[in-house]
Protein backbone atom coordinates (compact mmCIF):
# COMPACT_ATOMS: atom_id res chain seq x y z
CA UNK A 1 0.00 0.00 0.00
CA UNK A 2 1.29 3.48 -0.90
CA UNK A 3 1.72 6.10 1.78
CA UNK A 4 0.27 9.61 1.57
CA UNK A 5 3.55 11.14 0.48
CA UNK A 6 4.11 8.67 -2.35
CA UNK A 7 0.50 9.03 -3.46
CA UNK A 8 0.86 12.79 -3.85
CA UNK A 9 4.36 12.67 -5.35
CA UNK A 10 3.21 10.36 -8.07
CA UNK A 11 -0.05 12.12 -8.88
CA UNK A 12 0.79 15.72 -9.68
CA UNK A 13 3.12 17.45 -12.09
CA UNK A 14 4.85 20.62 -10.84
CA UNK A 15 2.39 22.74 -12.77
CA UNK A 16 -0.60 20.90 -11.33
CA UNK A 17 0.84 21.14 -7.84
CA UNK A 18 1.06 24.93 -8.18
CA UNK A 19 -2.55 25.09 -9.37
CA UNK A 20 -3.75 23.54 -6.13
CA UNK A 21 -2.99 26.79 -4.28
CA UNK A 22 -6.00 29.15 -4.12
CA UNK A 23 -3.79 32.11 -3.12
CA UNK A 24 -5.59 32.82 0.10
CA UNK A 25 -2.25 33.94 1.55
CA UNK A 26 -3.16 32.59 4.98
CA UNK A 27 -0.08 30.36 5.25
CA UNK A 28 2.02 33.54 4.92
CA UNK A 29 0.64 34.95 8.17
CA UNK A 30 2.89 34.47 11.17
CA UNK A 31 1.92 31.72 13.53
CA UNK A 32 2.69 30.97 17.14
CA UNK A 33 3.14 27.50 18.54
CA UNK A 34 2.01 26.96 22.12
CA UNK A 35 4.98 25.20 23.64
CA UNK A 36 2.83 23.34 26.18
CA UNK A 37 -0.05 22.19 24.00
CA UNK A 38 1.73 22.06 20.60
CA UNK A 39 -1.26 24.05 19.30
CA UNK A 40 -0.76 26.49 16.42
CA UNK A 41 -2.34 29.92 16.59
CA UNK A 42 -2.54 32.23 13.62
CA UNK A 43 -1.89 35.94 13.87
CA UNK A 44 -2.89 38.81 11.60
CA UNK A 45 0.76 39.70 11.02
CA UNK A 46 1.77 39.02 7.42
CA UNK A 47 5.14 38.18 5.97
CA UNK A 48 6.63 41.37 4.46
CA UNK A 49 6.60 39.70 1.04
CA UNK A 50 2.90 38.88 1.04
CA UNK A 51 0.83 41.08 -1.25
CA UNK A 52 -2.20 41.38 1.02
CA UNK A 53 -4.51 42.41 -1.83
CA UNK A 54 -3.79 39.51 -4.17
CA UNK A 55 -2.61 36.89 -1.70
CA UNK A 56 0.48 36.33 -3.84
CA UNK A 57 4.11 36.31 -2.80
CA UNK A 58 5.89 39.40 -4.15
CA UNK A 59 9.10 37.42 -4.48
CA UNK A 60 7.88 33.93 -5.24
CA UNK A 61 10.85 32.71 -7.26
CA UNK A 62 13.38 34.04 -4.75
CA UNK A 63 11.31 33.48 -1.63
CA UNK A 64 13.69 31.05 0.04
CA UNK A 65 16.66 33.37 -0.40
CA UNK A 66 14.79 36.48 0.73
CA UNK A 67 12.86 34.90 3.60
CA UNK A 68 14.83 32.13 5.30
CA UNK A 69 11.80 31.03 7.35
CA UNK A 70 9.62 30.52 4.26
CA UNK A 71 8.67 26.85 4.05
CA UNK A 72 8.42 24.85 0.86
CA UNK A 73 5.10 23.06 0.49
CA UNK A 74 5.68 19.81 -1.31
CA UNK A 75 4.51 16.23 -1.00
CA UNK A 76 7.76 15.59 0.89
CA UNK A 77 7.24 18.34 3.45
CA UNK A 78 3.47 18.07 3.99
CA UNK A 79 3.90 15.45 6.66
CA UNK A 80 5.42 18.15 8.86
CA UNK A 81 3.74 21.27 7.50
CA UNK A 82 0.10 20.23 7.05
CA UNK A 83 -0.65 20.83 10.71
CA UNK A 84 -0.10 24.59 10.45
CA UNK A 85 -1.76 25.06 7.08
CA UNK A 86 -5.36 26.33 7.13
CA UNK A 87 -7.92 23.55 6.94
CA UNK A 88 -9.39 24.70 3.63
CA UNK A 89 -5.95 24.64 1.89
CA UNK A 90 -5.92 22.11 -0.96
CA UNK A 91 -2.55 20.71 0.14
CA UNK A 92 -3.86 19.99 3.62
CA UNK A 93 -7.14 18.65 2.22
CA UNK A 94 -5.23 16.21 0.04
CA UNK A 95 -2.92 15.18 2.84
CA UNK A 96 -5.96 14.45 5.01
CA UNK A 97 -7.83 12.95 2.05
CA UNK A 98 -10.65 15.49 2.32
CA UNK A 99 -12.44 17.10 -0.65
CA UNK A 100 -11.51 20.66 -1.59
CA UNK A 101 -13.94 23.45 -0.63
CA UNK A 102 -16.56 23.97 -3.31
CA UNK A 103 -15.41 27.57 -3.82
CA UNK A 104 -11.88 26.49 -4.79
CA UNK A 105 -10.81 28.16 -8.09
CA UNK A 106 -10.47 24.74 -9.72
CA UNK A 107 -14.27 24.48 -9.61
CA UNK A 108 -14.72 27.76 -11.46
CA UNK A 109 -17.16 26.90 -14.28
CA UNK A 110 -14.99 28.78 -16.81
CA UNK A 111 -11.88 26.74 -16.00
CA UNK A 112 -13.57 23.52 -15.02
CA UNK A 113 -13.07 21.91 -18.38
CA UNK A 114 -9.40 22.83 -18.51
CA UNK A 115 -8.96 21.50 -15.00
CA UNK A 116 -10.99 18.33 -15.49
CA UNK A 117 -7.96 16.05 -15.39
CA UNK A 118 -6.63 17.66 -12.26
CA UNK A 119 -10.03 17.55 -10.60
CA UNK A 120 -10.41 13.88 -11.38
CA UNK A 121 -6.99 13.14 -9.83
CA UNK A 122 -8.08 14.99 -6.71
CA UNK A 123 -11.40 13.18 -6.56
CA UNK A 124 -9.62 9.83 -6.80
CA UNK A 125 -7.46 10.69 -3.79
CA UNK A 126 -10.09 11.94 -1.36
CA UNK A 127 -12.69 10.18 0.73
CA UNK A 128 -16.01 11.97 0.08
CA UNK A 129 -17.36 11.55 3.62
CA UNK A 130 -14.10 12.75 5.15
CA UNK A 131 -14.99 16.40 5.42
CA UNK A 132 -14.97 19.01 8.17
CA UNK A 133 -16.47 22.48 8.30
CA UNK A 134 -14.41 24.84 6.21
CA UNK A 135 -14.75 28.58 6.33
CA UNK A 136 -16.14 30.47 3.38
CA UNK A 137 -14.08 32.30 0.82
CA UNK A 138 -15.55 35.58 2.11
CA UNK A 139 -14.31 34.84 5.63
CA UNK A 140 -10.84 34.15 4.31
CA UNK A 141 -10.80 37.31 2.23
CA UNK A 142 -11.93 39.34 5.18
CA UNK A 143 -9.18 37.80 7.29
CA UNK A 144 -6.60 38.70 4.67
CA UNK A 145 -7.97 42.24 4.44
CA UNK A 146 -7.51 42.62 8.16
CA UNK A 147 -3.89 41.40 8.00
CA UNK A 148 -1.15 43.89 8.69
CA UNK A 149 2.49 43.81 7.75
CA UNK A 150 5.11 43.39 10.45
CA UNK A 151 6.27 46.70 11.96
CA UNK A 152 10.03 46.35 12.16
CA UNK A 153 10.27 49.15 14.76
CA UNK A 154 8.22 47.21 17.32
CA UNK A 155 9.11 44.04 19.21
CA UNK A 156 8.17 41.08 17.06
CA UNK A 157 6.91 38.89 19.92
CA UNK A 158 4.61 41.61 21.22
CA UNK A 159 3.13 42.23 17.79
CA UNK A 160 2.45 38.54 17.29
CA UNK A 161 0.79 38.12 20.68
CA UNK A 162 -1.29 41.27 20.20
CA UNK A 163 -2.60 39.95 16.90
CA UNK A 164 -3.40 36.33 17.63
CA UNK A 165 -6.61 35.35 15.86
CA UNK A 166 -8.71 34.02 18.66
CA UNK A 167 -11.92 33.36 16.80
CA UNK A 168 -10.07 30.79 14.75
CA UNK A 169 -11.93 30.20 11.51
CA UNK A 170 -9.12 28.51 9.72
S1 LIG B 1 -2.73 28.31 2.63
FE1 LIG B 1 -2.64 26.88 0.93
S2 LIG B 1 -4.05 27.76 -0.55
FE2 LIG B 1 -3.55 29.38 0.87
S3 LIG B 1 -1.79 30.45 -0.02
FE3 LIG B 1 -1.00 28.89 1.35
S4 LIG B 1 -0.60 27.14 0.07
FE4 LIG B 1 -1.97 28.47 -1.06
S1 LIG C 1 8.33 34.73 1.31
FE1 LIG C 1 7.22 32.82 1.77
S2 LIG C 1 6.02 33.35 3.61
FE2 LIG C 1 6.65 35.27 2.67
S3 LIG C 1 4.98 35.86 1.31
FE3 LIG C 1 6.47 34.71 0.07
S4 LIG C 1 5.72 32.61 0.13
FE4 LIG C 1 4.70 33.71 1.82
PDB file of N, CA, C and O in Angstrom, residues 61-108:
ATOM      1  N   UNK A  61       9.736  33.521  -6.757  1.00  0.00           N
ATOM      2  CA  UNK A  61      10.851  32.710  -7.257  1.00  0.00           C
ATOM      3  C   UNK A  61      12.084  32.782  -6.357  1.00  0.00           C
ATOM      4  O   UNK A  61      12.893  31.869  -6.328  1.00  0.00           O
ATOM      5  N   UNK A  62      12.206  33.885  -5.627  1.00  0.00           N
ATOM      6  CA  UNK A  62      13.380  34.037  -4.754  1.00  0.00           C
ATOM      7  C   UNK A  62      13.008  33.951  -3.286  1.00  0.00           C
ATOM      8  O   UNK A  62      13.767  34.390  -2.416  1.00  0.00           O
ATOM      9  N   UNK A  63      11.827  33.399  -2.999  1.00  0.00           N
ATOM     10  CA  UNK A  63      11.313  33.477  -1.626  1.00  0.00           C
ATOM     11  C   UNK A  63      12.227  32.821  -0.593  1.00  0.00           C
ATOM     12  O   UNK A  63      12.359  33.315   0.524  1.00  0.00           O
ATOM     13  N   UNK A  64      12.881  31.735  -0.966  1.00  0.00           N
ATOM     14  CA  UNK A  64      13.694  31.048   0.045  1.00  0.00           C
ATOM     15  C   UNK A  64      15.001  31.793   0.328  1.00  0.00           C
ATOM     16  O   UNK A  64      15.561  31.672   1.409  1.00  0.00           O
ATOM     17  N   UNK A  65      15.477  32.563  -0.654  1.00  0.00           N
ATOM     18  CA  UNK A  65      16.662  33.371  -0.400  1.00  0.00           C
ATOM     19  C   UNK A  65      16.293  34.605   0.421  1.00  0.00           C
ATOM     20  O   UNK A  65      16.996  34.991   1.354  1.00  0.00           O
ATOM     21  N   UNK A  66      15.151  35.224   0.069  1.00  0.00           N
ATOM     22  CA  UNK A  66      14.786  36.476   0.732  1.00  0.00           C
ATOM     23  C   UNK A  66      14.176  36.265   2.112  1.00  0.00           C
ATOM     24  O   UNK A  66      14.267  37.128   2.972  1.00  0.00           O
ATOM     25  N   UNK A  67      13.520  35.148   2.311  1.00  0.00           N
ATOM     26  CA  UNK A  67      12.859  34.902   3.604  1.00  0.00           C
ATOM     27  C   UNK A  67      13.252  33.510   4.092  1.00  0.00           C
ATOM     28  O   UNK A  67      12.630  32.503   3.746  1.00  0.00           O
ATOM     29  N   UNK A  68      14.305  33.440   4.890  1.00  0.00           N
ATOM     30  CA  UNK A  68      14.828  32.126   5.303  1.00  0.00           C
ATOM     31  C   UNK A  68      13.813  31.256   6.031  1.00  0.00           C
ATOM     32  O   UNK A  68      13.949  30.035   6.045  1.00  0.00           O
ATOM     33  N   UNK A  69      12.780  31.861   6.630  1.00  0.00           N
ATOM     34  CA  UNK A  69      11.803  31.027   7.349  1.00  0.00           C
ATOM     35  C   UNK A  69      10.654  30.576   6.450  1.00  0.00           C
ATOM     36  O   UNK A  69       9.751  29.875   6.902  1.00  0.00           O
ATOM     37  N   UNK A  70      10.678  30.947   5.182  1.00  0.00           N
ATOM     38  CA  UNK A  70       9.623  30.524   4.263  1.00  0.00           C
ATOM     39  C   UNK A  70       9.749  29.011   4.032  1.00  0.00           C
ATOM     40  O   UNK A  70      10.834  28.500   3.772  1.00  0.00           O
ATOM     41  N   UNK A  71       8.642  28.316   4.145  1.00  0.00           N
ATOM     42  CA  UNK A  71       8.674  26.854   4.054  1.00  0.00           C
ATOM     43  C   UNK A  71       8.151  26.369   2.711  1.00  0.00           C
ATOM     44  O   UNK A  71       7.125  26.843   2.234  1.00  0.00           O
ATOM     45  N   UNK A  72       8.859  25.429   2.133  1.00  0.00           N
ATOM     46  CA  UNK A  72       8.421  24.846   0.863  1.00  0.00           C
ATOM     47  C   UNK A  72       7.283  23.854   1.131  1.00  0.00           C
ATOM     48  O   UNK A  72       7.382  23.010   2.018  1.00  0.00           O
ATOM     49  N   UNK A  73       6.218  23.995   0.349  1.00  0.00           N
ATOM     50  CA  UNK A  73       5.095  23.064   0.490  1.00  0.00           C
ATOM     51  C   UNK A  73       5.179  22.050  -0.636  1.00  0.00           C
ATOM     52  O   UNK A  73       4.946  22.368  -1.798  1.00  0.00           O
ATOM     53  N   UNK A  74       5.585  20.859  -0.295  1.00  0.00           N
ATOM     54  CA  UNK A  74       5.684  19.806  -1.305  1.00  0.00           C
ATOM     55  C   UNK A  74       5.154  18.521  -0.691  1.00  0.00           C
ATOM     56  O   UNK A  74       4.914  18.455   0.523  1.00  0.00           O
ATOM     57  N   UNK A  75       4.989  17.513  -1.532  1.00  0.00           N
ATOM     58  CA  UNK A  75       4.515  16.231  -0.999  1.00  0.00           C
ATOM     59  C   UNK A  75       5.484  15.716   0.073  1.00  0.00           C
ATOM     60  O   UNK A  75       5.069  15.041   1.014  1.00  0.00           O
ATOM     61  N   UNK A  76       6.762  16.066  -0.077  1.00  0.00           N
ATOM     62  CA  UNK A  76       7.760  15.588   0.894  1.00  0.00           C
ATOM     63  C   UNK A  76       7.688  16.321   2.229  1.00  0.00           C
ATOM     64  O   UNK A  76       8.082  15.777   3.253  1.00  0.00           O
ATOM     65  N   UNK A  77       7.231  17.570   2.200  1.00  0.00           N
ATOM     66  CA  UNK A  77       7.242  18.341   3.451  1.00  0.00           C
ATOM     67  C   UNK A  77       5.872  18.388   4.132  1.00  0.00           C
ATOM     68  O   UNK A  77       5.761  18.828   5.270  1.00  0.00           O
ATOM     69  N   UNK A  78       4.831  17.958   3.427  1.00  0.00           N
ATOM     70  CA  UNK A  78       3.472  18.073   3.987  1.00  0.00           C
ATOM     71  C   UNK A  78       3.302  17.333   5.305  1.00  0.00           C
ATOM     72  O   UNK A  78       2.535  17.758   6.170  1.00  0.00           O
ATOM     73  N   UNK A  79       4.015  16.256   5.447  1.00  0.00           N
ATOM     74  CA  UNK A  79       3.895  15.454   6.662  1.00  0.00           C
ATOM     75  C   UNK A  79       4.167  16.307   7.903  1.00  0.00           C
ATOM     76  O   UNK A  79       3.579  16.108   8.955  1.00  0.00           O
ATOM     77  N   UNK A  80       5.076  17.281   7.740  1.00  0.00           N
ATOM     78  CA  UNK A  80       5.416  18.154   8.863  1.00  0.00           C
ATOM     79  C   UNK A  80       4.568  19.429   8.818  1.00  0.00           C
ATOM     80  O   UNK A  80       4.102  19.917   9.830  1.00  0.00           O
ATOM     81  N   UNK A  81       4.341  19.941   7.606  1.00  0.00           N
ATOM     82  CA  UNK A  81       3.740  21.269   7.503  1.00  0.00           C
ATOM     83  C   UNK A  81       2.211  21.296   7.498  1.00  0.00           C
ATOM     84  O   UNK A  81       1.618  22.331   7.770  1.00  0.00           O
ATOM     85  N   UNK A  82       1.564  20.183   7.199  1.00  0.00           N
ATOM     86  CA  UNK A  82       0.101  20.230   7.048  1.00  0.00           C
ATOM     87  C   UNK A  82      -0.589  20.763   8.295  1.00  0.00           C
ATOM     88  O   UNK A  82      -1.609  21.435   8.226  1.00  0.00           O
ATOM     89  N   UNK A  83      -0.003  20.503   9.443  1.00  0.00           N
ATOM     90  CA  UNK A  83      -0.654  20.835  10.707  1.00  0.00           C
ATOM     91  C   UNK A  83      -0.821  22.352  10.897  1.00  0.00           C
ATOM     92  O   UNK A  83      -1.738  22.805  11.561  1.00  0.00           O
ATOM     93  N   UNK A  84       0.086  23.137  10.304  1.00  0.00           N
ATOM     94  CA  UNK A  84      -0.095  24.589  10.453  1.00  0.00           C
ATOM     95  C   UNK A  84      -0.677  25.256   9.206  1.00  0.00           C
ATOM     96  O   UNK A  84      -0.761  26.474   9.133  1.00  0.00           O
ATOM     97  N   UNK A  85      -1.100  24.465   8.248  1.00  0.00           N
ATOM     98  CA  UNK A  85      -1.763  25.057   7.083  1.00  0.00           C
ATOM     99  C   UNK A  85      -3.251  25.199   7.415  1.00  0.00           C
ATOM    100  O   UNK A  85      -3.791  24.385   8.153  1.00  0.00           O
ATOM    101  N   UNK A  86      -3.924  26.212   6.845  1.00  0.00           N
ATOM    102  CA  UNK A  86      -5.356  26.332   7.128  1.00  0.00           C
ATOM    103  C   UNK A  86      -6.123  25.111   6.603  1.00  0.00           C
ATOM    104  O   UNK A  86      -5.722  24.496   5.621  1.00  0.00           O
ATOM    105  N   UNK A  87      -7.214  24.802   7.262  1.00  0.00           N
ATOM    106  CA  UNK A  87      -7.919  23.553   6.944  1.00  0.00           C
ATOM    107  C   UNK A  87      -8.515  23.518   5.536  1.00  0.00           C
ATOM    108  O   UNK A  87      -8.740  22.453   4.983  1.00  0.00           O
ATOM    109  N   UNK A  88      -8.791  24.705   4.974  1.00  0.00           N
ATOM    110  CA  UNK A  88      -9.392  24.701   3.629  1.00  0.00           C
ATOM    111  C   UNK A  88      -8.328  24.474   2.540  1.00  0.00           C
ATOM    112  O   UNK A  88      -8.667  24.188   1.396  1.00  0.00           O
ATOM    113  N   UNK A  89      -7.039  24.660   2.887  1.00  0.00           N
ATOM    114  CA  UNK A  89      -5.948  24.643   1.890  1.00  0.00           C
ATOM    115  C   UNK A  89      -5.928  23.283   1.160  1.00  0.00           C
ATOM    116  O   UNK A  89      -5.976  22.220   1.785  1.00  0.00           O
ATOM    117  N   UNK A  90      -5.850  23.343  -0.160  1.00  0.00           N
ATOM    118  CA  UNK A  90      -5.921  22.114  -0.957  1.00  0.00           C
ATOM    119  C   UNK A  90      -4.814  21.121  -0.588  1.00  0.00           C
ATOM    120  O   UNK A  90      -5.031  19.905  -0.633  1.00  0.00           O
ATOM    121  N   UNK A  91      -3.652  21.624  -0.211  1.00  0.00           N
ATOM    122  CA  UNK A  91      -2.555  20.710   0.137  1.00  0.00           C
ATOM    123  C   UNK A  91      -2.913  19.940   1.414  1.00  0.00           C
ATOM    124  O   UNK A  91      -2.700  18.741   1.514  1.00  0.00           O
ATOM    125  N   UNK A  92      -3.461  20.672   2.382  1.00  0.00           N
ATOM    126  CA  UNK A  92      -3.859  19.987   3.622  1.00  0.00           C
ATOM    127  C   UNK A  92      -5.037  19.056   3.355  1.00  0.00           C
ATOM    128  O   UNK A  92      -5.086  17.942   3.878  1.00  0.00           O
ATOM    129  N   UNK A  93      -5.995  19.516   2.549  1.00  0.00           N
ATOM    130  CA  UNK A  93      -7.140  18.650   2.223  1.00  0.00           C
ATOM    131  C   UNK A  93      -6.645  17.339   1.629  1.00  0.00           C
ATOM    132  O   UNK A  93      -7.095  16.257   2.008  1.00  0.00           O
ATOM    133  N   UNK A  94      -5.718  17.435   0.684  1.00  0.00           N
ATOM    134  CA  UNK A  94      -5.231  16.212   0.039  1.00  0.00           C
ATOM    135  C   UNK A  94      -4.473  15.327   1.029  1.00  0.00           C
ATOM    136  O   UNK A  94      -4.609  14.104   1.005  1.00  0.00           O
ATOM    137  N   UNK A  95      -3.677  15.971   1.869  1.00  0.00           N
ATOM    138  CA  UNK A  95      -2.925  15.181   2.844  1.00  0.00           C
ATOM    139  C   UNK A  95      -3.882  14.411   3.764  1.00  0.00           C
ATOM    140  O   UNK A  95      -3.638  13.264   4.116  1.00  0.00           O
ATOM    141  N   UNK A  96      -4.990  15.089   4.108  1.00  0.00           N
ATOM    142  CA  UNK A  96      -5.962  14.453   5.011  1.00  0.00           C
ATOM    143  C   UNK A  96      -7.057  13.709   4.240  1.00  0.00           C
ATOM    144  O   UNK A  96      -8.029  13.264   4.834  1.00  0.00           O
ATOM    145  N   UNK A  97      -6.894  13.661   2.946  1.00  0.00           N
ATOM    146  CA  UNK A  97      -7.833  12.949   2.052  1.00  0.00           C
ATOM    147  C   UNK A  97      -9.254  13.514   2.139  1.00  0.00           C
ATOM    148  O   UNK A  97     -10.243  12.780   2.100  1.00  0.00           O
ATOM    149  N   UNK A  98      -9.347  14.831   2.284  1.00  0.00           N
ATOM    150  CA  UNK A  98     -10.651  15.490   2.318  1.00  0.00           C
ATOM    151  C   UNK A  98     -10.891  16.220   1.000  1.00  0.00           C
ATOM    152  O   UNK A  98      -9.943  16.702   0.372  1.00  0.00           O
ATOM    153  N   UNK A  99     -12.158  16.340   0.580  1.00  0.00           N
ATOM    154  CA  UNK A  99     -12.437  17.095  -0.648  1.00  0.00           C
ATOM    155  C   UNK A  99     -12.092  18.574  -0.490  1.00  0.00           C
ATOM    156  O   UNK A  99     -12.097  19.110   0.616  1.00  0.00           O
ATOM    157  N   UNK A 100     -11.804  19.216  -1.605  1.00  0.00           N
ATOM    158  CA  UNK A 100     -11.513  20.657  -1.590  1.00  0.00           C
ATOM    159  C   UNK A 100     -12.811  21.434  -1.356  1.00  0.00           C
ATOM    160  O   UNK A 100     -13.884  20.959  -1.706  1.00  0.00           O
ATOM    161  N   UNK A 101     -12.707  22.652  -0.789  1.00  0.00           N
ATOM    162  CA  UNK A 101     -13.944  23.446  -0.630  1.00  0.00           C
ATOM    163  C   UNK A 101     -14.565  23.739  -1.997  1.00  0.00           C
ATOM    164  O   UNK A 101     -13.842  23.918  -2.991  1.00  0.00           O
ATOM    165  N   UNK A 102     -15.859  23.796  -2.031  1.00  0.00           N
ATOM    166  CA  UNK A 102     -16.557  23.975  -3.311  1.00  0.00           C
ATOM    167  C   UNK A 102     -16.237  25.308  -3.973  1.00  0.00           C
ATOM    168  O   UNK A 102     -16.445  25.468  -5.170  1.00  0.00           O
ATOM    169  N   UNK A 103     -15.745  26.276  -3.211  1.00  0.00           N
ATOM    170  CA  UNK A 103     -15.413  27.570  -3.815  1.00  0.00           C
ATOM    171  C   UNK A 103     -13.973  27.605  -4.353  1.00  0.00           C
ATOM    172  O   UNK A 103     -13.515  28.637  -4.846  1.00  0.00           O
ATOM    173  N   UNK A 104     -13.265  26.489  -4.298  1.00  0.00           N
ATOM    174  CA  UNK A 104     -11.883  26.485  -4.786  1.00  0.00           C
ATOM    175  C   UNK A 104     -11.859  26.883  -6.268  1.00  0.00           C
ATOM    176  O   UNK A 104     -12.736  26.481  -7.040  1.00  0.00           O
ATOM    177  N   UNK A 105     -10.858  27.700  -6.688  1.00  0.00           N
ATOM    178  CA  UNK A 105     -10.807  28.162  -8.086  1.00  0.00           C
ATOM    179  C   UNK A 105     -10.858  27.033  -9.122  1.00  0.00           C
ATOM    180  O   UNK A 105     -11.316  27.249 -10.244  1.00  0.00           O
ATOM    181  N   UNK A 106     -10.428  25.836  -8.748  1.00  0.00           N
ATOM    182  CA  UNK A 106     -10.472  24.740  -9.725  1.00  0.00           C
ATOM    183  C   UNK A 106     -11.900  24.381 -10.122  1.00  0.00           C
ATOM    184  O   UNK A 106     -12.119  23.775 -11.162  1.00  0.00           O
ATOM    185  N   UNK A 107     -12.873  24.774  -9.285  1.00  0.00           N
ATOM    186  CA  UNK A 107     -14.274  24.477  -9.612  1.00  0.00           C
ATOM    187  C   UNK A 107     -14.936  25.616 -10.384  1.00  0.00           C
ATOM    188  O   UNK A 107     -16.128  25.553 -10.655  1.00  0.00           O
ATOM    189  N   UNK A 108     -14.159  26.646 -10.692  1.00  0.00           N
ATOM    190  CA  UNK A 108     -14.718  27.761 -11.458  1.00  0.00           C
ATOM    191  C   UNK A 108     -15.274  27.221 -12.783  1.00  0.00           C
ATOM    192  O   UNK A 108     -14.545  26.566 -13.534  1.00  0.00           O
TER     193      UNK A 108
END
